[in-house]
Every structure is written in structure tokens, then in C-alpha cells.
Coordinates of C-alpha atoms in Angstrom, one line a residue:
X300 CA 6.9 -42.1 10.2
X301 CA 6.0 -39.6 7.7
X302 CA 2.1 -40.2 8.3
X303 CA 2.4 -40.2 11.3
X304 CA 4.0 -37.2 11.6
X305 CA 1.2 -36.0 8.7
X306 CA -1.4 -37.0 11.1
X307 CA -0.1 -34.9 13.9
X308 CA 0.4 -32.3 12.2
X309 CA -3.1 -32.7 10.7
X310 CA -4.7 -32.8 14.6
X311 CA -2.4 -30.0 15.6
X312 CA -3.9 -27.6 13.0
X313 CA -7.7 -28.6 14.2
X314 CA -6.5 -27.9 17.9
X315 CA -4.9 -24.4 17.0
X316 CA -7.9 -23.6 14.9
X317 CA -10.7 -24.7 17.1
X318 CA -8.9 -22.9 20.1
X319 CA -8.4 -19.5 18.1
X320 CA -12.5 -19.6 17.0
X321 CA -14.3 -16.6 18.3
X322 CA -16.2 -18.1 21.4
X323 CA -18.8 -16.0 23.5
X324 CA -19.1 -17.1 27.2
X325 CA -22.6 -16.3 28.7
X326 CA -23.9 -16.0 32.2
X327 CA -27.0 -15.5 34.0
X328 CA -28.1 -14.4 37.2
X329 CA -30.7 -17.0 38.0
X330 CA -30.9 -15.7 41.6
X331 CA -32.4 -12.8 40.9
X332 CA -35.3 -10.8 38.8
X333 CA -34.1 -7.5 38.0
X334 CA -37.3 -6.0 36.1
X335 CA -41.0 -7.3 35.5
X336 CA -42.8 -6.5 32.1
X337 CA -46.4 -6.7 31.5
X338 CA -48.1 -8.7 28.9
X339 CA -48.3 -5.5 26.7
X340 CA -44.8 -4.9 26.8
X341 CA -44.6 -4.9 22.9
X342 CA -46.7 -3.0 22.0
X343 CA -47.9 -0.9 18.0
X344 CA -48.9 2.2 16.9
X345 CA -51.1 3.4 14.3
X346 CA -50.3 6.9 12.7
X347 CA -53.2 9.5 12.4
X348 CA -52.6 10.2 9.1
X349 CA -54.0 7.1 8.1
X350 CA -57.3 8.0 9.1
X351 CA -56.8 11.1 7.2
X352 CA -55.7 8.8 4.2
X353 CA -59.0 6.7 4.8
X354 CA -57.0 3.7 6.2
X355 CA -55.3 3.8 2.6
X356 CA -55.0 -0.3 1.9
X357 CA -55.7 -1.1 5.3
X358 CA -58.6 -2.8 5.3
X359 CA -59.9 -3.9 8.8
X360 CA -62.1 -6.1 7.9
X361 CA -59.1 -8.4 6.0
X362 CA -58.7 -11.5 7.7
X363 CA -55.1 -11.6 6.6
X364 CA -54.9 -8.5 8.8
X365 CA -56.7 -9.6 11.5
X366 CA -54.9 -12.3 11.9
X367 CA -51.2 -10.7 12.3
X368 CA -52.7 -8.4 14.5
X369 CA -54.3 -11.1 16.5
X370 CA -50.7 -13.0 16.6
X371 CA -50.0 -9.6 18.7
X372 CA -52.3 -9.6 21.3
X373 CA -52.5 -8.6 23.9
X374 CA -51.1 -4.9 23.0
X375 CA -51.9 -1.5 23.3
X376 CA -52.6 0.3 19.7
X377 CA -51.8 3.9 20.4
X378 CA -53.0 6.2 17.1
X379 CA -51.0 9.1 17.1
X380 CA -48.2 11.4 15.4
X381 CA -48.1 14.4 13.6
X382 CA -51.4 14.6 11.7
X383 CA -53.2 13.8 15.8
X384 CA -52.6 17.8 16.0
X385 CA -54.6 18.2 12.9
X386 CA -57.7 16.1 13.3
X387 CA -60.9 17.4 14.4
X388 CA -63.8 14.5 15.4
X389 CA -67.0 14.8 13.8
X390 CA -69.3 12.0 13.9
X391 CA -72.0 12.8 11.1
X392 CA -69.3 14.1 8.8
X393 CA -69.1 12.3 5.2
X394 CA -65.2 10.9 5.6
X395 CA -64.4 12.8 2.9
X396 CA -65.0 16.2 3.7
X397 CA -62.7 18.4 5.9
X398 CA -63.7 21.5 8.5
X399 CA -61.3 24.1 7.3
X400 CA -60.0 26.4 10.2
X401 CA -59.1 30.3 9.7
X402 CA -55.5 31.0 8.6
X403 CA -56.0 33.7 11.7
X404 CA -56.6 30.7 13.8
X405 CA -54.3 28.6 12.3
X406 CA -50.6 29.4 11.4
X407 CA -49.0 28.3 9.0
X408 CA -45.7 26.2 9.1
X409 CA -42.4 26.2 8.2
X410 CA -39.4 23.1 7.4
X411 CA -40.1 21.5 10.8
X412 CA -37.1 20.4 12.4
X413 CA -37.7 17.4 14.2
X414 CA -34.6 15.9 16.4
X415 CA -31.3 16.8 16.7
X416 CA -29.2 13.2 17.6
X417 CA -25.5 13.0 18.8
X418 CA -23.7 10.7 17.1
X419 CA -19.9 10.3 16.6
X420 CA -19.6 13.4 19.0
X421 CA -21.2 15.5 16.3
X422 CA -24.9 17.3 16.9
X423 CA -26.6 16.4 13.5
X424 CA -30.0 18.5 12.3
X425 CA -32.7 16.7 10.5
X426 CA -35.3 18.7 8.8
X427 CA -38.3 17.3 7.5
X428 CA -41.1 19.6 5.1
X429 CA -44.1 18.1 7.3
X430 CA -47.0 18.1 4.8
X431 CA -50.0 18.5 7.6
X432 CA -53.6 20.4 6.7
X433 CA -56.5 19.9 9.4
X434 CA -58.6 17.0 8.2
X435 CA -62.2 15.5 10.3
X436 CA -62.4 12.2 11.8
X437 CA -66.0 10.6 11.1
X438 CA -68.1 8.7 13.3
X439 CA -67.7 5.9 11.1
X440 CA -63.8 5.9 11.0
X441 CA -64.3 5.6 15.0
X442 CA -66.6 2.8 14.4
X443 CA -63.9 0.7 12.4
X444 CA -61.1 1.1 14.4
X445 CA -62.8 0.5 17.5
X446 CA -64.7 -2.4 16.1
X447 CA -60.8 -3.8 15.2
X448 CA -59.2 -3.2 17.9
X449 CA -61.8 -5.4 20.1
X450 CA -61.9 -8.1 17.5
X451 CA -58.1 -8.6 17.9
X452 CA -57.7 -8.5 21.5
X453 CA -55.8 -4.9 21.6
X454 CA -56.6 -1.9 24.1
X455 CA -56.4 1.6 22.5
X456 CA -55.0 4.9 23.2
X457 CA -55.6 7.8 21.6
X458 CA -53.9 10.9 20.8
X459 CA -56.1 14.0 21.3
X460 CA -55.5 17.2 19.3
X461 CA -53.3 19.5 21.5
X462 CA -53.2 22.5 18.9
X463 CA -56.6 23.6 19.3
X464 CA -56.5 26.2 21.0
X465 CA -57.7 29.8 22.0
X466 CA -55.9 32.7 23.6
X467 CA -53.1 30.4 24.2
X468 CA -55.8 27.7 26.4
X469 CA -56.5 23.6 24.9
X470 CA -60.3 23.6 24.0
X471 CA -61.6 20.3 24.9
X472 CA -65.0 21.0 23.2
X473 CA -64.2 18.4 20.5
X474 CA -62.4 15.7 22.6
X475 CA -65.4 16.0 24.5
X476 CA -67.8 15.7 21.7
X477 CA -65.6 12.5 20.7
X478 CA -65.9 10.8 24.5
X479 CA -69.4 11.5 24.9
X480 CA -69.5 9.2 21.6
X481 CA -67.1 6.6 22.5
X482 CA -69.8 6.5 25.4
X483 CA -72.9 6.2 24.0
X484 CA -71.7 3.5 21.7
X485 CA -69.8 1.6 24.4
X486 CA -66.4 1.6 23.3
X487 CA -63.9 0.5 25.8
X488 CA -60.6 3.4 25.4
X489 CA -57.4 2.0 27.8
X490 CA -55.7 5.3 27.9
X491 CA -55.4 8.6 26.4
X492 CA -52.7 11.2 24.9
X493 CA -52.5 15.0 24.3
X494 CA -51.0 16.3 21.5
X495 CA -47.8 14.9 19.9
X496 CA -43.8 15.8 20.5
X497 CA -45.0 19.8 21.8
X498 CA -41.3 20.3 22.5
X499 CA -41.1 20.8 18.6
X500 CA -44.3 22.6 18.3
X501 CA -42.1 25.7 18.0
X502 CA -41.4 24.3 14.4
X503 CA -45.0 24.3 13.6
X504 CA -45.3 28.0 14.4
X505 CA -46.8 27.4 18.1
X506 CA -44.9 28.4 21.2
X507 CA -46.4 26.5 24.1
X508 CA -44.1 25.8 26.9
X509 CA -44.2 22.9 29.5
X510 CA -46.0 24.9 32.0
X511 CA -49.2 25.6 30.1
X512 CA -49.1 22.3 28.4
X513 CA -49.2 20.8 32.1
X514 CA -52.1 23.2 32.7
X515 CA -53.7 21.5 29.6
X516 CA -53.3 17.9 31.1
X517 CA -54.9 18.9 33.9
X518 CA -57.9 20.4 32.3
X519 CA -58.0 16.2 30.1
X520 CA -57.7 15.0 33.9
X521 CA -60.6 17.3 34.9
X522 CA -62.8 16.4 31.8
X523 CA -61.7 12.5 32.1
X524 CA -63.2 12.5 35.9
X525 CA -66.4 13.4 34.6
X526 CA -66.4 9.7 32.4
X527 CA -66.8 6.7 35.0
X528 CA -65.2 4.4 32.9
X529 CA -62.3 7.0 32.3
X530 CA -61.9 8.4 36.4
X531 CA -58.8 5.7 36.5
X532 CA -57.8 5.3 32.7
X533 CA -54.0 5.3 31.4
X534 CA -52.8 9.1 30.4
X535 CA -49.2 9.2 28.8
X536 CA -47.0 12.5 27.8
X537 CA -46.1 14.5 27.5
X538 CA -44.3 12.2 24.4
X539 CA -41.7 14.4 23.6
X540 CA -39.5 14.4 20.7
X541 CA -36.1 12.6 22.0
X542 CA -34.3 15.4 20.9
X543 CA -31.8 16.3 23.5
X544 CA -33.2 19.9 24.4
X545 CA -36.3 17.6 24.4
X546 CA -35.5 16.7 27.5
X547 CA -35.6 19.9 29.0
X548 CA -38.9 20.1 27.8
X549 CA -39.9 17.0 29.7
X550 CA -38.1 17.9 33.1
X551 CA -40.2 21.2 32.9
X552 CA -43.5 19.6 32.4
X553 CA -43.2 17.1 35.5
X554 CA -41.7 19.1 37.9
X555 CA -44.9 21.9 36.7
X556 CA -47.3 18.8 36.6
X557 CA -45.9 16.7 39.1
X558 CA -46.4 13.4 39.8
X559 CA -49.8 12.7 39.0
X560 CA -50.0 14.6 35.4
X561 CA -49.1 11.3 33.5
X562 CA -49.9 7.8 34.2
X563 CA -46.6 6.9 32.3
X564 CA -43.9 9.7 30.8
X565 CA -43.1 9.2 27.5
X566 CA -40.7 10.2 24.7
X567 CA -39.9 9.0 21.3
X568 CA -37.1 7.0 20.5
X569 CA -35.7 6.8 16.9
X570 CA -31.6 5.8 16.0
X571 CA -31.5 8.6 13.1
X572 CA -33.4 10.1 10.4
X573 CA -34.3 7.6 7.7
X574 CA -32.2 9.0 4.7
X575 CA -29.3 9.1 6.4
X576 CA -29.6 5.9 7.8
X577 CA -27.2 2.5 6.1
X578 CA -26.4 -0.6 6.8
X579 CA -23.3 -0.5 8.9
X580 CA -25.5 2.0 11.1
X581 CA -28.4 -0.5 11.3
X582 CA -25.4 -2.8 13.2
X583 CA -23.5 -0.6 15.2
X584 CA -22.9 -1.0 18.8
X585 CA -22.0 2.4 19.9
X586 CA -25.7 3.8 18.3
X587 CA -27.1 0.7 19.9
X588 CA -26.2 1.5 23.4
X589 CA -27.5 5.5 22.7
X590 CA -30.7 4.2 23.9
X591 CA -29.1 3.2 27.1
X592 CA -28.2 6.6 28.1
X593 CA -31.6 8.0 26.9
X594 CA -33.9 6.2 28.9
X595 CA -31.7 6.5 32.3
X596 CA -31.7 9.5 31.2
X597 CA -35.6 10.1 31.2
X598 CA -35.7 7.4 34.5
X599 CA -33.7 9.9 36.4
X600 CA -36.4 12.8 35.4
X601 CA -39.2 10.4 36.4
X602 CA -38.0 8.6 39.0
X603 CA -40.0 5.4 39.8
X604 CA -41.9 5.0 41.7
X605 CA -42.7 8.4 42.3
X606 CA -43.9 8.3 38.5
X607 CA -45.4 5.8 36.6
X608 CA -43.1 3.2 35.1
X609 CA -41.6 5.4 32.0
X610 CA -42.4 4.6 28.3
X611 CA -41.1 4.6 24.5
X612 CA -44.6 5.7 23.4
X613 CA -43.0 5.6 19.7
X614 CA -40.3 4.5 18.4
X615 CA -38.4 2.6 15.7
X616 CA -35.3 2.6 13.5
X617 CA -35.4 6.3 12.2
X618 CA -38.2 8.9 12.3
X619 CA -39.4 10.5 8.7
X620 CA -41.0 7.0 8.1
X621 CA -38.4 5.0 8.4
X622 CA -35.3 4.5 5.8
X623 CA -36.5 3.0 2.8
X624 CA -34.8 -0.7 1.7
X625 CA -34.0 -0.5 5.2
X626 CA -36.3 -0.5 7.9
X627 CA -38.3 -2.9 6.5
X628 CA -35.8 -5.5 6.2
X629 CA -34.1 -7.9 8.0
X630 CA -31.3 -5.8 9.1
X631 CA -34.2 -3.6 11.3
X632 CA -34.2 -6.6 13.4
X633 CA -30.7 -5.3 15.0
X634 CA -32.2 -2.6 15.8
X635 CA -35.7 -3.1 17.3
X636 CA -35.0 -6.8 19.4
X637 CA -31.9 -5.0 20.6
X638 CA -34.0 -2.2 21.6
X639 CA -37.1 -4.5 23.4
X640 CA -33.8 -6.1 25.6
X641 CA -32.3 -2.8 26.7
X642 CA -35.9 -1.5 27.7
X643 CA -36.5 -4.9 29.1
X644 CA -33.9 -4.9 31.3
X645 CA -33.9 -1.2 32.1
X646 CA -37.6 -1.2 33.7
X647 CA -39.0 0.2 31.0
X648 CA -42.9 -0.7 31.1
X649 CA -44.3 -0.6 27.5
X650 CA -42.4 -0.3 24.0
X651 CA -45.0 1.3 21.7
X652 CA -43.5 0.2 17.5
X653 CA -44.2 2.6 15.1
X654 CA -45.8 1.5 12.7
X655 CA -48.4 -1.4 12.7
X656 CA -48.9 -0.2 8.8
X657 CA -47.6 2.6 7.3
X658 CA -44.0 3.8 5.5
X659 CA -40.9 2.5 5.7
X660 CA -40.9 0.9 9.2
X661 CA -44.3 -0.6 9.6
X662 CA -44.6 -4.0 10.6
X663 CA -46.2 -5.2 7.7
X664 CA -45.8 -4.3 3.8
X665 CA -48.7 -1.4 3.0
X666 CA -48.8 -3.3 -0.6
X667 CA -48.9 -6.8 -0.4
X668 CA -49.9 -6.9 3.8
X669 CA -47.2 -9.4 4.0
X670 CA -45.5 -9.3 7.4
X671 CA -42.2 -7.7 7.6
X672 CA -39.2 -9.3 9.4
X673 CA -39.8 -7.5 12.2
X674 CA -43.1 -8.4 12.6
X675 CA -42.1 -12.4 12.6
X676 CA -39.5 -11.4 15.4
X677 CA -41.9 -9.7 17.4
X678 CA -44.4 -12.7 16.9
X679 CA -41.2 -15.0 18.4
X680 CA -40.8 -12.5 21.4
X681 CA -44.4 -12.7 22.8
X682 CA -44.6 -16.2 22.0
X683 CA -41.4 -17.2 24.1
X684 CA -40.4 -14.5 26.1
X685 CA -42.1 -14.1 29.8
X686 CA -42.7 -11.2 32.1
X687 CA -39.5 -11.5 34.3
X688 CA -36.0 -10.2 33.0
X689 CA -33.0 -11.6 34.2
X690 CA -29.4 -9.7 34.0
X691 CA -27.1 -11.3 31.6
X692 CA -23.4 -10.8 31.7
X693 CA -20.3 -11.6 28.6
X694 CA -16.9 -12.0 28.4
X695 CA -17.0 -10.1 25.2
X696 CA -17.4 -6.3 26.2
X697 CA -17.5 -5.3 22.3
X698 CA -20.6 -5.4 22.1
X699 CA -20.5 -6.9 18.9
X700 CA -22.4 -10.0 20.7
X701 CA -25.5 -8.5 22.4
X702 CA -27.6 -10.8 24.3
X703 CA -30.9 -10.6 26.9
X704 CA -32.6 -13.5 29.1
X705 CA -36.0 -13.4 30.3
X706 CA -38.0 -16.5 32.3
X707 CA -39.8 -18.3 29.3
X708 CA -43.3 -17.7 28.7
X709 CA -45.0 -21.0 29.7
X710 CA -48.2 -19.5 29.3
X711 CA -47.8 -19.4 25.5
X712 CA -45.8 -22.5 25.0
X713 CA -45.3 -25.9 26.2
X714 CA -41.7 -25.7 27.8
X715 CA -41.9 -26.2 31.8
X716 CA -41.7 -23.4 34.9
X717 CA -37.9 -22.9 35.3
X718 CA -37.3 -22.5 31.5
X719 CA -35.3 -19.3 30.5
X720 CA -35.1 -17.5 26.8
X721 CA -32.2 -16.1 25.8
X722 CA -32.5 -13.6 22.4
X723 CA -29.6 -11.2 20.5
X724 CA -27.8 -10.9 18.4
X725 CA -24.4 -11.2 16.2
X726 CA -22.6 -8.0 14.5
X727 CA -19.5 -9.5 13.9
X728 CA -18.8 -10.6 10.0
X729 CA -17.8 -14.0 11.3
X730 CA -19.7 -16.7 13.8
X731 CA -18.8 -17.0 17.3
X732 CA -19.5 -20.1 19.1
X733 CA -21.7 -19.2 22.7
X734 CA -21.5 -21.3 25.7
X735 CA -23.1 -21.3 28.3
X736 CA -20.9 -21.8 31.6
X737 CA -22.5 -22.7 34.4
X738 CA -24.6 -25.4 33.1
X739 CA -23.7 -28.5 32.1
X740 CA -22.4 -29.6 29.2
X741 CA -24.7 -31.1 27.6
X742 CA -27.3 -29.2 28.0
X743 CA -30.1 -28.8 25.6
X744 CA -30.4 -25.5 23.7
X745 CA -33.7 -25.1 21.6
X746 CA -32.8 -22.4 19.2
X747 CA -35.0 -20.1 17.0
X748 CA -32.5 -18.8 14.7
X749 CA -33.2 -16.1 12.1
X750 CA -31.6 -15.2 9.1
X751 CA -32.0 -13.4 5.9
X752 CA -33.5 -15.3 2.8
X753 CA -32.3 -14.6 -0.7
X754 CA -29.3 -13.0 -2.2
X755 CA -30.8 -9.3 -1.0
X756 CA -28.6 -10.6 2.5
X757 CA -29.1 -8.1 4.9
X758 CA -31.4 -6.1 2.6
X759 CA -33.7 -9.0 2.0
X760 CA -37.2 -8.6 3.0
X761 CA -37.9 -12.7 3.6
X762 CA -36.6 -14.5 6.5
X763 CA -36.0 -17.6 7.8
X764 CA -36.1 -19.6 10.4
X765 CA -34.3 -22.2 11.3
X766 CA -33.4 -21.8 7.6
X767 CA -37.5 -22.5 6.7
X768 CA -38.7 -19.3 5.2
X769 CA -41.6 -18.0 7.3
X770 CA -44.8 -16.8 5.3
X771 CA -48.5 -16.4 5.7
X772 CA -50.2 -19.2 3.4
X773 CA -52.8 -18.9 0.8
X774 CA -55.2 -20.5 4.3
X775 CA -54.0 -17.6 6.2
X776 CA -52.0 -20.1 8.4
X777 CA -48.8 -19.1 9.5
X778 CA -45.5 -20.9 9.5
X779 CA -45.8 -22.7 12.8
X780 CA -43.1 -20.5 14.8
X781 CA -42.4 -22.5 17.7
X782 CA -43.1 -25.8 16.3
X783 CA -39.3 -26.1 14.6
X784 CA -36.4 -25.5 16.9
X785 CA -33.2 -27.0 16.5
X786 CA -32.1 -28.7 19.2
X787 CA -28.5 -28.5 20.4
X788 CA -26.1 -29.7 23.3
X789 CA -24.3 -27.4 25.3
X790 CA -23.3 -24.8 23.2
X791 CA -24.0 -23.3 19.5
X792 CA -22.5 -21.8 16.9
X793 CA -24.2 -18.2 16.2
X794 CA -24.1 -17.3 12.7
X795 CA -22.6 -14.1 11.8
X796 CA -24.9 -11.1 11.1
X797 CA -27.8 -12.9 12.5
X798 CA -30.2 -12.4 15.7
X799 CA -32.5 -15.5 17.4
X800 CA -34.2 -16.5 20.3
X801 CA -33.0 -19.9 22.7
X802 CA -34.5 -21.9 25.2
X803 CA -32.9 -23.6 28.0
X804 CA -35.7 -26.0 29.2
X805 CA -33.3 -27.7 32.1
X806 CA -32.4 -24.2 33.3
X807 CA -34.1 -25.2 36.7
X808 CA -34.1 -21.5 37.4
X809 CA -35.9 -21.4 40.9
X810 CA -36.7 -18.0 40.1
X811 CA -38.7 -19.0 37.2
X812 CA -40.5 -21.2 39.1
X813 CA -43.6 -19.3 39.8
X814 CA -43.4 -16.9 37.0
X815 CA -43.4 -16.8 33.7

């Protein structure tokens, strides 16, 4: 009797402890599509100053480069930021020279206050010393970045100076001299950009309002009809700061502008300014869901379809370059696949990453051009997620467990039309089992789970996936991302701390039939 009783008591344990385990119910609405992305969804951004910085240790012609850029395509490449108000084009300039302005022409500037961010109910100033001079663009810097961008399959936009100026009017004499260039040597621009976040131009000793700086759009429209290949191109702005008085800013210059004066708005999006940025903030819901309230936000300014679709034409974890040991690490992957879901899913149409290469946040390491977490996330995203968004719904309103669905993209992989992928994420510090409702019970989860490799943990600048760590090899092959997924019935345990991506191949979604 007493083992019996032992062995009861044994079972009864299991029972209590398998029904108290943290369990995640999801559903999906397979009836319907609630948004359509394009191909170029994801999309990068190089900042100016690297051409002022000579491309530093970016070297174009690398094929280590090449090759994570190609891994990207298609995508736009917008170059822009800061330093794009500084840079002058001159095509028989030695890249090492500068055309100095006048100090009369040219003000100088003071600590330039970038955003203000609300957060925990309390505005919060971030001042950063911006370290801009006017430097000149050569012919030949054109010539390699133009020569890159079509060798990797990306489409460029670029970010005209907006601060040169006289009696207060843009002079387009130089973007001009730069397009009639780009023309004779038959570069193919997607889309172009004028000047960068003017709502803090104040900062920068320049007071131009909305008003005029809708007057100076008009006058790149006017000089952009006189180009064939330019009468329909892409034209984004006014890319304002994502400050909230930013917005102000942006309601003034479409309602002076109207309709027409953008191809796509766009502001910046960043979560907080990089030194003040930590861990637990890297993993916080409530931050998380700012961005949420941001874009509707904008959305209601630029109501679609009266306006192009809007955009994030930069963004990442937290302006000033990112936080260092941070936003180059695995725990930035909170952070920017939570932000490609919530875009997703909110309609917007293109989410531009700062930074390719370049400080804290870039996608891949400026010393070693290894990829970055982030960037093997962002490889997984276009490989298996598809153009149609699908509205997800949890039992868990924490939002602790955050998770998106999209129709699989059976263009890029072998799984069948009706496939759906699921990616997100879990904050909790414990696992949480997820099922999946309203299929059956055995049904077969592929899973692409990442997690941190080393005892760095959520510091660690490796991953893993599928607990293989993912690297480029000395052949400049790359782990084979979608070539290991561990296959699952019904439901799966999600590790704590950890994001991924999974596949339901016998979703039978008839609304992912046609599409991918």
C-alpha cells in the first residue's frame, strides 16, 4: 500500500505541476488579411557620415559584404542622417578635400537636442553635442555606392541637403549638378529625400517651419519633373524627428503640402537614447507598445489612402548610435522583430533599419564585418515571412508573450501555399508552453528558435539557432538558416528570454492560398 500510495502521490505532483506551467494559447484569424507588405518591407539605411568618413572599413568591393547585403535583397538603401545636411556633391573633387562655406552663410551650432520621449509618464530630454562640419561628396564616392547597390539587388534613396539655403529659399543648384550625373552615367535612383528630422533644425541654429519646407519639396518635385526617369520616382518626408512636438511639425507640413508633397510620410522611430538605455528596457512591454501609439498616431495625420502608405524611414533601438553592449546584441532582437510585427500589422509599408554599418546599432560589426544578431533575424524574416499579415489574438494580455503571423513566403522556401509563420517573442524569466487552438493536435510546428550563445546571455553577441551557432564561414557560406528546423507536434515550449520564427505547413489557410 505504501507504494502505491507513493506512486499516486508521485502522479499527482506531475498533474499539479504540469497544470500550473505557464501556457500561452494562440489564435489566428485565417479568414481574413488585415495588411499587405511589399517585398522591401525590411528595409537598411546607410548614414552620410560614412561617406564623409570615406566608407571607413566598409569596403564595397568585400565579398563578405556583398554577400550579407545580398542575403537582404530586395531592399531599399536609403543614405541619410545628420551629416546629409552637410554634404555638398562634387564630382571632380579629390575625396579628401572639403568646400568650406562662410561662417556668414553658415551658423554655427549648439548641444542639439534631438527627441524628447515619454516614458513612465515622465518627458525625458536627450541632448547630444552633434559633431557636423560641411564635407564634399566625390564623383567617385557616387560611383561605388551606386555600383553596390546594383550588384546586390537594392534600390537607393537619397537624402538631399536641405540646409543650403539662401534668403531663407532650398538651392537646388547642387542636387541638380548631382542628378544630371546620376544621368549621364545611368544610375537607376528609386526615390529621393530632403533634408533630415527639420523639426530639430532649430537646434542646429536654423528656423525653417513646415510651411517653407513644403515650399522646398515642391521646388525637388519641380526639378525631379524635368528627369524622365525621375517624373514618377519615390519622395519621402518630411522624416521628422519622433519627438512628440515632432509631430506638430509633420501635421503642419501636409496639411501646407498636401497630399501629393510625399510619396510616403515619414518619421524616425527610436525606443530611447543609447546611454540611457539597459537591459530590462530592451524587454519591456509597456516601451514596446510606445510604437503602437506613434504610428496611429502619424496614420491619423496621413490618412491612407489619401497619402501614401506611411513609413519608419529610420529607426532602431536608440538614436545617438545606438547603446553600446547593447544594440548590437541579442537582446536588440526584442526590440526590432517586435517592431517589424507591430508595423506589419499596422499597415505600415516600409521599415527603413538604421544602420546597415555603422555605431552601435548597425547590422553588422564595423571591425570584424561579422553579422550582428539582428542581422541573422532579419535574414530569417525575409526568408520565411510573406507579404500578407494576419491578426493574431492571446490569452495572455501581459504582453510579456508578443507574437505576429504572416502567410509564409513560398517564394523563398519550399513549404506549400496555405503555410503561415508565426514569429515573437518571450519576456518572461521563465518558459511558457504555446498552443495552438484551433488546429489539431498534432500538428506539426517547424520552429526557428533563437537564442543567445555564450555566458554573455542576453549581452552575447553570437547566436544560435536551433541551438547551432550561426556564422559566416571562412567560404563565405552562411549557416544554412532554413535548412534546420525542429520539428514539433502540436504545441512547443518557448524558452524564456528568447524570440523565433514557426511554421505551420498544414495551416490550410485558404487565405494563403494565392498569396504568399
Amino acid at each position: 500500500m505504501d507504494s502505491q500510495v507513493c506512486v499516486i502521490t508521485v502522479w499527482y505532483l506531475l498533474y499539479i505541476a504540469y497544470s500550473n506551467a505557464i501556457k500561452t494559447k494562440v489564435f489566428i484569424d485565417t479568414d481574413n488579411v488585415i495588411q499587405t507588405i511589399p517585398d522591401r518591407f525590411l528595409s537598411v539605411t546607410i548614414d552620410t557620415a560614412q561617406i564623409q568618413a570615406n566608407w571607413a572599413t566598409l569596403n564595397f568591393s568585400s565579398p563578405k559584404i556583398q554577400r550579407l547585403a545580398r542575403g537582404l535583397a530586395p531592399c531599399y538603401l536609403r543614405v541619410g542622417g545628420s551629416s546629409a545636411d552637410f554634404l555638398q556633391f562634387n564630382p571632380g573633387v579629390q575625396r579628401d578635400k572639403n568646400i568650406q562655406r562662410s561662417e556668414e552663410e553658415y551658423l554655427k551650432f549648439s548641444p542639439y537636442a534631438k527627441r524628447n520621449i515619454q516614458y513612465e509618464d515622465k518627458l525625458t530630454d536627450a541632448f547630444e553635442i552633434q559633431k557636423l562640419k560641411n564635407f564634399t561628396m566625390s564623383g567617385k564616392q557616387w560611383d561605388e555606392l551606386n555600383h553596390f547597390v546594383e550588384m546586390v539587388g537594392w534600390d537607393l534613396i537619397f537624402d538631399l541637403n536641405g540646409l543650403l539655403r539662401q534668403n531663407g529659399l532650398w538651392l537646388p543648384d547642387n542636387a541638380k549638378l548631382l542628378m544630371d550625373y546620376t544621368t549621364q552615367k545611368g544610375y537607376k535612383i528609386a526615390g529621393w529625400e530632403l533634408g533630415n528630422e527639420p523639426d530639430a533644425w532649430s537646434n542646429i541654429g536654423y528656423k525653417i517651419n513646415a510651411s517653407q519646407h513644403a515650399n522646398d519639396y515642391r521646388l525637388l518635385h519641380n526639378i525631379l519633373n524635368q528627369y524622365s526617369q525621375w517624373k514618377n520616382s519615390i519622395v519621402i518626408g518630411p522624416s521628422t524627428t519622433g519627438s512628440w512636438p515632432s509631430f506638430t511639425y509633420l501635421k503642419n507640413f501636409l496639411d501646407a503640402g498636401g497630399p501629393d508633397i510625399v510619396s510616403h510620410p515619414t518619421f524616425h522611430h527610436y525606443y530611447g537614447h543609447g546611454p540611457d538605455m539597459t537591459v530590462a528596457k530592451f524587454m519591456d512591454p509597456k516601451l514596446l507598445d510606445s510604437l503602437k501609439h506613434q504610428i496611429k498616431l502619424v496614420q491619423g495625420l496621413a490618412p491612407y489612402p489619401l497619402y501614401g502608405k506611411v513609413w519608419l524611414g529610420e529607426t532602431s533601438s536608440a538614436w545617438g548610435g545606438g547603446a553600446a553592449g547593447l544594440s548590437d546584441r541579442y537582446v536588440a532582437g526584442f526590440m526590432w522583430l517586435d517592431k517589424l510585427g507591430i508595423s506589419a500589422s499596422l499597415g505600415i509599408e516600409a521599415v527603413i533599419r538604421q544602420d546597415f554599418y555603422g555605431n552601435s546599432y548597425g547590422l553588422i560589426d564595423p571591425t570584424t564585418l561579422d553579422p550582428n544578431p539582428d542581422l541573422w533575424s532579419s535574414f530569417l524574416f525575409k526568408i520565411l515571412v510573406g507579404e500578407s499579415v494576419l491578426n493574431v489574438t492571446m490569452d495572455d494580455q501581459s504582453g510579456y508573450v508578443r507574437m505576429y503571423a504572416h502567410c509564409t513566403n513560398t517564394l523563398r522556401t519550399d513549404y506549400k501555399r496555405g503555410s503561415i509563420t508565426l514569429y515573437g517573442m518571450n519576456l518572461m524569466t521563465e518558459p511558457t508552453t504555446v498552443v495552438f487552438p484551433q488546429f489539431q493536435p498534432d500538428v506539426k510546428l517547424y520552429l526557428y528558435m533563437l537564442e543567445p550563445v555564450g555566458k554573455d546571455g542576453l549581452k552575447s553577441q553570437t547566436v544560435a539557432l536551433n541551438g547551432k551557432t550561426l556564422k559566416v564561414n571562412p567560404d563565405l557560406t552562411m549557416s544554412q538558416v532554413t535548412d534546420i528546423p525542429e520539428i514539433v507536434n502540436g504545441t512547443f515550449t518557448f524558452p524564456q528570454q528568447s524570440f523565433g520564427f514557426i511554421v505551420i505547413s498544414d495551416a490550410n489557410v485558404a487565405a494563403c492560398k494565392n498569396k504568399v
